[in-house]
PDB file of C-alpha atoms and ligand atoms in Angstrom:
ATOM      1  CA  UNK A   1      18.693  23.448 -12.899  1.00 88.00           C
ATOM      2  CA  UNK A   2      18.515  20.086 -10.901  1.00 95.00           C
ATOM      3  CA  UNK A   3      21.441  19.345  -8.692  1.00 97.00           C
ATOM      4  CA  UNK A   4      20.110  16.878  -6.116  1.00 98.00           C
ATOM      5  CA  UNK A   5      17.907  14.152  -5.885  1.00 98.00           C
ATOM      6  CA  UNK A   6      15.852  13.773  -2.500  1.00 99.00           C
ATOM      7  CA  UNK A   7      14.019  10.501  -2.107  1.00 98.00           C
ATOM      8  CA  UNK A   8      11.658   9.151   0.602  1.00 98.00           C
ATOM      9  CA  UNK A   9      12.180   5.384   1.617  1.00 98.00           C
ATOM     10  CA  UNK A  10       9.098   3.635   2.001  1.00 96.00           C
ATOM     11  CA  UNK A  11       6.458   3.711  -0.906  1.00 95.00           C
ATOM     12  CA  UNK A  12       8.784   5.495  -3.002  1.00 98.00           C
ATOM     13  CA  UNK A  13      12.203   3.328  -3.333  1.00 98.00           C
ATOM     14  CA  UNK A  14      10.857   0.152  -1.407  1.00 97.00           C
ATOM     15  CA  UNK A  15       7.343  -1.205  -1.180  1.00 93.00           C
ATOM     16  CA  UNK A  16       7.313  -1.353   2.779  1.00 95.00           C
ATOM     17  CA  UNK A  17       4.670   1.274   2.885  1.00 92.00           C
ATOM     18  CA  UNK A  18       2.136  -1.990   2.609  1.00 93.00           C
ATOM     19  CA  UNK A  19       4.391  -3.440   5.958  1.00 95.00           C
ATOM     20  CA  UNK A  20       3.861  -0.450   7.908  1.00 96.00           C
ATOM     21  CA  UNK A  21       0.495  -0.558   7.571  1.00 96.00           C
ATOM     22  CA  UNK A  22      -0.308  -4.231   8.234  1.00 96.00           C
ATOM     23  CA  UNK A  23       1.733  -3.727  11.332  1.00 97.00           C
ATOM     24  CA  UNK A  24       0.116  -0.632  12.851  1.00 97.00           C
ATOM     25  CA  UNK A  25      -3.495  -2.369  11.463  1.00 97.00           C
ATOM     26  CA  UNK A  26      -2.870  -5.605  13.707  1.00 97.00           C
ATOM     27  CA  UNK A  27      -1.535  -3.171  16.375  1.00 97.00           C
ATOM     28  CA  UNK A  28      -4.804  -1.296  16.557  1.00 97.00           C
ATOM     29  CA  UNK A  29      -6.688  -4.952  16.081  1.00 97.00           C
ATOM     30  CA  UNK A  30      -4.679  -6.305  19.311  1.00 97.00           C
ATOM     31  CA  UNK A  31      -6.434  -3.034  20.739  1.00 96.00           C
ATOM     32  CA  UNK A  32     -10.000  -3.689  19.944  1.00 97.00           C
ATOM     33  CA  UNK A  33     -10.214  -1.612  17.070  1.00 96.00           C
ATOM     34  CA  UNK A  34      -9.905  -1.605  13.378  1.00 95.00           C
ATOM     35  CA  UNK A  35      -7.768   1.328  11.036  1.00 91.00           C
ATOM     36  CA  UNK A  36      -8.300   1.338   7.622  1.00 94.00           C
ATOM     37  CA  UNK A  37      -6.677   2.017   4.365  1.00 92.00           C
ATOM     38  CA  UNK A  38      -8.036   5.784   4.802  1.00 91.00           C
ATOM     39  CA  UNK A  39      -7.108   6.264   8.038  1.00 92.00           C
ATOM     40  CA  UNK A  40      -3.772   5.025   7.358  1.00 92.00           C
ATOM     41  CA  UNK A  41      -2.902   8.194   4.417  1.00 88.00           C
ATOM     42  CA  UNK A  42      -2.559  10.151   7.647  1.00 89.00           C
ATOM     43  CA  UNK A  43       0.523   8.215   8.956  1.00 91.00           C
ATOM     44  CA  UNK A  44       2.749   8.601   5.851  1.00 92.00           C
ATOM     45  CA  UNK A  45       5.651   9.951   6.180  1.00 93.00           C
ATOM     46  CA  UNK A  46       4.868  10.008   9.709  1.00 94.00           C
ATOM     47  CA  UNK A  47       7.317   9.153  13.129  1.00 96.00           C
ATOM     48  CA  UNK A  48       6.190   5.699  14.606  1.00 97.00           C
ATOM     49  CA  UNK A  49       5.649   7.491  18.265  1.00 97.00           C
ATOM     50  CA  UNK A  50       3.430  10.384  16.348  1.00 95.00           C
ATOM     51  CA  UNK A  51       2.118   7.786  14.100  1.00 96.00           C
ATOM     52  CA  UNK A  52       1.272   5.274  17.461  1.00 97.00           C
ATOM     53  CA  UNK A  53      -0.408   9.072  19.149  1.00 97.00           C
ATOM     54  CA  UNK A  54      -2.513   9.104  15.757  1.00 95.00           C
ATOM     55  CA  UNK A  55      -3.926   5.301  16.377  1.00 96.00           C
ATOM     56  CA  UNK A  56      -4.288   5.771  19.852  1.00 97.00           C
ATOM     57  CA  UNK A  57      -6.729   8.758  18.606  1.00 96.00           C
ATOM     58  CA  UNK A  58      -8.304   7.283  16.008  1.00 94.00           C
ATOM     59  CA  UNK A  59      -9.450   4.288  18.796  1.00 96.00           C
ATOM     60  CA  UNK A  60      -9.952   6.852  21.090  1.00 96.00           C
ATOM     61  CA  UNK A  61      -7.172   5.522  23.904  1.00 95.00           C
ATOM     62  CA  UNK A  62      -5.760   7.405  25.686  1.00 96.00           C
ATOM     63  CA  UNK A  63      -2.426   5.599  27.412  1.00 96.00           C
ATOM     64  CA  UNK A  64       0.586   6.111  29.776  1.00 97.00           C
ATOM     65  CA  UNK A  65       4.162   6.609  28.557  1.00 97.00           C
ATOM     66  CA  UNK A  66       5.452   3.343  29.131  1.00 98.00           C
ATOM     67  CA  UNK A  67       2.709   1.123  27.641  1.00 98.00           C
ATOM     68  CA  UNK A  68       2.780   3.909  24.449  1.00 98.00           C
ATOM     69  CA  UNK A  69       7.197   2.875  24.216  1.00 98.00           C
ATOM     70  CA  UNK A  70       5.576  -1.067  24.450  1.00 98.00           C
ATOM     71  CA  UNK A  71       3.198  -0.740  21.408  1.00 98.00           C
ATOM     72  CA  UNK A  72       5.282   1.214  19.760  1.00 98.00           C
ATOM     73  CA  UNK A  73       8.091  -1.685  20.411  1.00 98.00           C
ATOM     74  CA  UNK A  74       5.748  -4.300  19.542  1.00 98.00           C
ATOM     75  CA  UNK A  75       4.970  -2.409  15.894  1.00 98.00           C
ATOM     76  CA  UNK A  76       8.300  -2.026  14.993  1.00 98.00           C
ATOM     77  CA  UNK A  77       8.971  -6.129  16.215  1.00 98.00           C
ATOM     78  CA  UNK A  78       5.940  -6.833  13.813  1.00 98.00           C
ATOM     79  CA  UNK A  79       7.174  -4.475  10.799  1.00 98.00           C
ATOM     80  CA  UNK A  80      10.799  -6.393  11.166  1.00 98.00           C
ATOM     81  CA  UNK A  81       8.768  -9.496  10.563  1.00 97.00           C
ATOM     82  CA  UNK A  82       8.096  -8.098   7.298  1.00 96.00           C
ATOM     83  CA  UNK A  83      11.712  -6.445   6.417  1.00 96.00           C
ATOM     84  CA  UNK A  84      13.576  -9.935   7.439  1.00 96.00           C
ATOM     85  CA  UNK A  85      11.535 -11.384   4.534  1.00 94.00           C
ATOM     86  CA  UNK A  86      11.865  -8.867   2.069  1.00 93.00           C
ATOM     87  CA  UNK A  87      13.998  -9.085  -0.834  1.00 92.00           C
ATOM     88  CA  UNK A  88      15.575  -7.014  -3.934  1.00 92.00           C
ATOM     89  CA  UNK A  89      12.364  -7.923  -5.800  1.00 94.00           C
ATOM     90  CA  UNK A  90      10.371  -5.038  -3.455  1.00 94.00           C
ATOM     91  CA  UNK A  91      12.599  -2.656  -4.854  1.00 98.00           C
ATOM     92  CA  UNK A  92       9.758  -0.782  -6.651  1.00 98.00           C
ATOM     93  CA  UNK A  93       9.720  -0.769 -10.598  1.00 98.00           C
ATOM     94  CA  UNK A  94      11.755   1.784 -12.266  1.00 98.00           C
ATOM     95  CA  UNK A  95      14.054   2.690  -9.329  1.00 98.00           C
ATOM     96  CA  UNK A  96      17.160   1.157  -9.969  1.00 98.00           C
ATOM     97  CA  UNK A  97      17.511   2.442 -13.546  1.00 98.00           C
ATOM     98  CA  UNK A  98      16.207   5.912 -12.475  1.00 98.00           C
ATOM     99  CA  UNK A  99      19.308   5.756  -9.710  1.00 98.00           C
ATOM    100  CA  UNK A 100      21.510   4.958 -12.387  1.00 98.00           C
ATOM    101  CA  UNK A 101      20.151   7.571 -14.705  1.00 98.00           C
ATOM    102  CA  UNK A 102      20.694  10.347 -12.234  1.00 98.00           C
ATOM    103  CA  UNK A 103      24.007   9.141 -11.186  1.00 98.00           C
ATOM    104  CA  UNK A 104      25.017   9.061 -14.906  1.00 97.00           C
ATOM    105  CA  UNK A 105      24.359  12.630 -15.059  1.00 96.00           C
ATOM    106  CA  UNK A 106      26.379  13.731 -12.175  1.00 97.00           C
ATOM    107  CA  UNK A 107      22.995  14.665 -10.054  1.00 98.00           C
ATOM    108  CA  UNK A 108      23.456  13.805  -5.949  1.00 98.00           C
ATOM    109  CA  UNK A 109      21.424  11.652  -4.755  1.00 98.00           C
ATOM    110  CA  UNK A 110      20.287  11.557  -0.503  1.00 98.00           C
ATOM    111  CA  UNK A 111      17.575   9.806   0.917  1.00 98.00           C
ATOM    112  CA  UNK A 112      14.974  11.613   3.235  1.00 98.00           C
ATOM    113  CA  UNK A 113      12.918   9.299   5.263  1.00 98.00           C
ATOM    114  CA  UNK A 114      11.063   9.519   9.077  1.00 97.00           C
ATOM    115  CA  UNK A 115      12.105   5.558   9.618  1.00 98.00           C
ATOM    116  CA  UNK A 116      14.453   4.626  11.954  1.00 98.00           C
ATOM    117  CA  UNK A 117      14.818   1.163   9.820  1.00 98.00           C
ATOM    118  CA  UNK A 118      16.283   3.257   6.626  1.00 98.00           C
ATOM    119  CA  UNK A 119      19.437   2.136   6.769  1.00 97.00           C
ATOM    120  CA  UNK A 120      18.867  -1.605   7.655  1.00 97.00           C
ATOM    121  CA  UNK A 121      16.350  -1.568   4.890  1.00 97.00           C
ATOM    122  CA  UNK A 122      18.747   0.015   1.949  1.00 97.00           C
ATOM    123  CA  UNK A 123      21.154  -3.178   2.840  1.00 96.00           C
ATOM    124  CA  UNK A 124      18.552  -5.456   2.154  1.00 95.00           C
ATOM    125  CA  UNK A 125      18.014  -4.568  -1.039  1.00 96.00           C
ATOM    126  CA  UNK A 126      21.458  -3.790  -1.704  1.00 96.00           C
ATOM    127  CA  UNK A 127      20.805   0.003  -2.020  1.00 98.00           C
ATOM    128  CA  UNK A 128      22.674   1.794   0.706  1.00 98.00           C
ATOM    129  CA  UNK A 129      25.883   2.819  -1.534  1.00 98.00           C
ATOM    130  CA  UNK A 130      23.774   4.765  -4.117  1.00 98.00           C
ATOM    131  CA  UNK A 131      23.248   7.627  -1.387  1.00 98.00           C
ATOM    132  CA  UNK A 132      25.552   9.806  -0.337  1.00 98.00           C
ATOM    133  CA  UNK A 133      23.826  11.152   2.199  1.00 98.00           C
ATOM    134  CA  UNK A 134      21.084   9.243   4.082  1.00 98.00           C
ATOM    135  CA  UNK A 135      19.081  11.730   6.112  1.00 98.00           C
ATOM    136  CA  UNK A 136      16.296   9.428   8.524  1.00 98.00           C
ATOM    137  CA  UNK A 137      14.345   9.205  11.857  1.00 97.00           C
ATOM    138  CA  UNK A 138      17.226   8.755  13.714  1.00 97.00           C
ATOM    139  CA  UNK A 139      18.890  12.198  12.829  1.00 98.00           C
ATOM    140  CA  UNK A 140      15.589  14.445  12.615  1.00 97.00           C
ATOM    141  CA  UNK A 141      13.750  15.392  15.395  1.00 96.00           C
ATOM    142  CA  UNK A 142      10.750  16.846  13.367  1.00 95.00           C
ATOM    143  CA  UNK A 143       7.840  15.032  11.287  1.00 94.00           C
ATOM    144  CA  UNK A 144       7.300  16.028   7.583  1.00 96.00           C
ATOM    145  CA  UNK A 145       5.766  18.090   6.734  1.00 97.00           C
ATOM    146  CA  UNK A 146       7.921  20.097   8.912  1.00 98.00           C
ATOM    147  CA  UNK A 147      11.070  20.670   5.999  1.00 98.00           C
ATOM    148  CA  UNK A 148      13.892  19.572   8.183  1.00 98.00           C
ATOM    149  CA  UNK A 149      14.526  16.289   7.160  1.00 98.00           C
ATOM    150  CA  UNK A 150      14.955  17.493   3.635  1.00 98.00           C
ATOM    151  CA  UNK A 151      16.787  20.603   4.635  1.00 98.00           C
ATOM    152  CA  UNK A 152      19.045  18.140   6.540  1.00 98.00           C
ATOM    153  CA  UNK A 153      19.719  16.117   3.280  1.00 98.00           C
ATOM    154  CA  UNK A 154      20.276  19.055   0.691  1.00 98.00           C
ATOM    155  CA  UNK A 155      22.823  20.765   3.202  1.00 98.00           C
ATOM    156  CA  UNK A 156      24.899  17.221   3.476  1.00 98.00           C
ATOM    157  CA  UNK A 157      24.803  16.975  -0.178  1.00 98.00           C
ATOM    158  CA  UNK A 158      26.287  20.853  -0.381  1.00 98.00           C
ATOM    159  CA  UNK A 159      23.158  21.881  -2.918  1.00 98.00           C
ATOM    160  CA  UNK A 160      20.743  24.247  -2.436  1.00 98.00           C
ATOM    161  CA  UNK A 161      16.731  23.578  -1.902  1.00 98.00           C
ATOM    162  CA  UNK A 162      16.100  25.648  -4.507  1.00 97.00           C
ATOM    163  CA  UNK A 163      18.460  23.023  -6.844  1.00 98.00           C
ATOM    164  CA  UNK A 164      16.633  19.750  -5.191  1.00 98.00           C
ATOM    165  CA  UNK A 165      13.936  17.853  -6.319  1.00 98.00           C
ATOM    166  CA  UNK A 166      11.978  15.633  -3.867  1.00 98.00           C
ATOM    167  CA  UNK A 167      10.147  12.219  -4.576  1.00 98.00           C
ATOM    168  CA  UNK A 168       7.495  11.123  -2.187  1.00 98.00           C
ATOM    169  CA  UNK A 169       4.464   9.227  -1.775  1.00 96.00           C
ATOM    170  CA  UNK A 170       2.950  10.842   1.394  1.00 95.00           C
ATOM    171  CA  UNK A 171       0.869  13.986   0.982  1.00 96.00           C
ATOM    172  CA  UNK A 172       3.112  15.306   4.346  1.00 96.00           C
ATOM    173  CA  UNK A 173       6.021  14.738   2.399  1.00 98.00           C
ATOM    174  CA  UNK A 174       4.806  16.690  -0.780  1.00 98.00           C
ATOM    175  CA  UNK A 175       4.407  19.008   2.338  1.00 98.00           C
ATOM    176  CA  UNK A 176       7.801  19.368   3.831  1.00 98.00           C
ATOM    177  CA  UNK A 177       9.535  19.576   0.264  1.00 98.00           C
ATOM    178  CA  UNK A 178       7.075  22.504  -0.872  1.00 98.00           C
ATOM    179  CA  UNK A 179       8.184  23.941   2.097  1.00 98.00           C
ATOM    180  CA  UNK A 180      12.508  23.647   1.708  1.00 98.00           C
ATOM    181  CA  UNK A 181      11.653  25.100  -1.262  1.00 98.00           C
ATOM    182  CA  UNK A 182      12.389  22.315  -3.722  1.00 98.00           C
ATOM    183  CA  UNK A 183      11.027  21.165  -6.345  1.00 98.00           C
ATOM    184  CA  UNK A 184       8.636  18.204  -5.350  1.00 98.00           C
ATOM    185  CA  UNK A 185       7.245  15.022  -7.434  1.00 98.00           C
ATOM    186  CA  UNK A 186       4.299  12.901  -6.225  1.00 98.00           C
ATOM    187  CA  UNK A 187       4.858   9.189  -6.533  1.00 98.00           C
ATOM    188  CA  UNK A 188       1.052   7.781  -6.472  1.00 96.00           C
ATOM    189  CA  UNK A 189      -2.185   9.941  -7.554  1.00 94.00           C
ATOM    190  CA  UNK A 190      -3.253  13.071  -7.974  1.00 96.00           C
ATOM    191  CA  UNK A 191      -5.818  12.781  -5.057  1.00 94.00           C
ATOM    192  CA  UNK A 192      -3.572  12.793  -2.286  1.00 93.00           C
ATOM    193  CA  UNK A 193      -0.685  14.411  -4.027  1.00 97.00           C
ATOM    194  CA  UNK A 194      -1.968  16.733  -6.078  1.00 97.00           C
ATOM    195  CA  UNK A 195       0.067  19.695  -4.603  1.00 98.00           C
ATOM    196  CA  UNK A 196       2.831  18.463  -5.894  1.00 98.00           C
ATOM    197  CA  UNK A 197       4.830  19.944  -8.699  1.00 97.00           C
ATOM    198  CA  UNK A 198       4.394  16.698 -10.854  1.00 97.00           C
ATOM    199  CA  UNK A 199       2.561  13.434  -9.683  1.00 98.00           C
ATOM    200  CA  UNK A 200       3.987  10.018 -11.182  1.00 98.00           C
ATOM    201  CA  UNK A 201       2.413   6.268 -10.863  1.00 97.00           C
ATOM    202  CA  UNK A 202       6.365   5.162 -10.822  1.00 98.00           C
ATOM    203  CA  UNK A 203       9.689   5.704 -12.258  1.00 98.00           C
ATOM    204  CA  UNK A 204       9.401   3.553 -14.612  1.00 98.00           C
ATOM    205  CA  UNK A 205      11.021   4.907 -17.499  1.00 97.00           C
ATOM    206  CA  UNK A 206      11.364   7.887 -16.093  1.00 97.00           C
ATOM    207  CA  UNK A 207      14.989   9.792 -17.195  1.00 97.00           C
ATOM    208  CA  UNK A 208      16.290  13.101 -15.654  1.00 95.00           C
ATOM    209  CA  UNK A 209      16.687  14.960 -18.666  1.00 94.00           C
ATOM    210  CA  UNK A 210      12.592  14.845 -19.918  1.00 95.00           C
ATOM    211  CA  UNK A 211      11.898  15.008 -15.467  1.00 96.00           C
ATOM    212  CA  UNK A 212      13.950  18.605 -16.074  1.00 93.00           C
ATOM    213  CA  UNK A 213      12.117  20.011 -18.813  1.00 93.00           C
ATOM    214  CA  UNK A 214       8.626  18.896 -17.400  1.00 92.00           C
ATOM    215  CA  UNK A 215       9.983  21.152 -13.795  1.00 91.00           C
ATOM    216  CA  UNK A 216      12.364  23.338 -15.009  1.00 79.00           C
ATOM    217  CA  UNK A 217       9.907  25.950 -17.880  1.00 68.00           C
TER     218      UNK A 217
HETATM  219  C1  BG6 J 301       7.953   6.549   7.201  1.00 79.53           C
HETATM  220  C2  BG6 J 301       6.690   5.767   6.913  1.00 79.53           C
HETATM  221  O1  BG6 J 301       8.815   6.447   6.104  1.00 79.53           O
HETATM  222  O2  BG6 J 301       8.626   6.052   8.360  1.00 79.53           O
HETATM  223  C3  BG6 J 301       5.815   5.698   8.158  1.00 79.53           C
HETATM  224  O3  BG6 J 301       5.984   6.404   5.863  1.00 79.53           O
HETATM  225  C4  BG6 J 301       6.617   5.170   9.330  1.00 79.53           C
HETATM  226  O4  BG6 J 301       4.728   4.853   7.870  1.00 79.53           O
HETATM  227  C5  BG6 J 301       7.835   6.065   9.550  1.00 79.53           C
HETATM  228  O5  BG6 J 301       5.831   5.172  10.511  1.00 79.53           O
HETATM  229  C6  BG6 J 301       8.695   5.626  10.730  1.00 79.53           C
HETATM  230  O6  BG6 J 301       9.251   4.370  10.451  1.00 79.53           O
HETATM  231  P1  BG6 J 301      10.002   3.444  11.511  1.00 79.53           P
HETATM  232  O7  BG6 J 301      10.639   2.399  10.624  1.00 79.53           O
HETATM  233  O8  BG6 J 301      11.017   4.293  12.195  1.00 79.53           O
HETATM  234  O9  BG6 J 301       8.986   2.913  12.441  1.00 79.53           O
HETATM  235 MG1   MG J 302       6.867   7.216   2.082  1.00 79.53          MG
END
């Protein structure tokens, strides 16, 4: 039996996954070295000061505290470039009448994301008031796929993990949810998410009572 919904932010209810990583890309450009597509899997779902340590690793730089809280700065000043410009039309297909769908059948809904920016983005596109409890970077102090963030979200909802149901596109994520013990759908493909309970391409068309059968046998 579902009782909650847990969602990630980016890649999952927005598409600022794509900001992140042109941001951290022409971070690791300013420092002489290129991150790919690949190399950028690894980050999802990730903290932006474990994500920076990551890059910094991946160019093989090692650097002092301060100059690591500069980048780090100068990312985020970059990824706000992006999320000033962003609109209701990045809301990704199939959200907004999935929302409604799950709200329609009484089933909580929290969000469960590693940004510090969750908030801010959810006004932009006008989706803050569909959560009632918004679990993000600025109340965990753990990374997925360490649970806590969604062990954070299915306590403020009042349901337990064994009742949630997780939606994420970062193979961490899949991760942390397996390990709450909830229920856990991939948003993306099977190749990175193929641990997953269920993997998805969207919501599109997607309606709670068919996503319960598929989970619940
Ligand atoms: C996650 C993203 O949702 O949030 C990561 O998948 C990002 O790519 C992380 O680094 C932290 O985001 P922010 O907005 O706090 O820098
Ligand atoms: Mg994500």
């Amino acid at each position: 039996m579902i009782k909650a919904t847990i969602f990630d932010l980016d890649g999952v209810i927005v598409d600022t996954a794509k900001y992140h990583y042109l941001a951290w890309r022409k971070l690791a450009n300013s420092l002489g070295f290129d991150f790919s597509k690949a190399d950028n899997e690894q980050l999802k779902g990730v903290s932006r000061m474990e994500s920076l340590e990551l890059i910094l690793k991946i160019g093989g730089q090692t650097l002092g505290e301060t100059r690591k809280q500069e980048l780090a700065k100068q990312k985020n000043d970059w990824y706000l470039e992006h999320l000033d410009k962003m609109t209701d039309d990045e809301i990704l297909p199939g959200v907004v009448d999935f929302l409604d769908d799950v709200a329609a059948q009484s089933i909580k809904i929290a969000l469960g994301s590693a940004s510090k920016n969750a908030e801010l983005t959810l006004k932009k596109v006008g989706l803050l008031e569909r959560f009632e409890v918004v679990i993000d970077g600025t109340k965990t102090t753990r990374s997925k796929p360490d649970p806590q963030v969604f062990l954070l979200g299915a306590a403020g909802l009042g349901v337990e993990p064994a009742h949630c149901v997780v939606f994420e596109d970062a193979a961490k994520g899949i991760d942390a949810a397996l390990s709450a013990g909830m229920y856990a759908i991939g948003m993306g493909n099977e190749t990175e998410l193929g641990h997953a309970h269920l993997v998805l391409p969207s919501l599109e068309g997607v309606r709670c009572t068919a996503l319960q059968k598929q989970l619940v046998r």
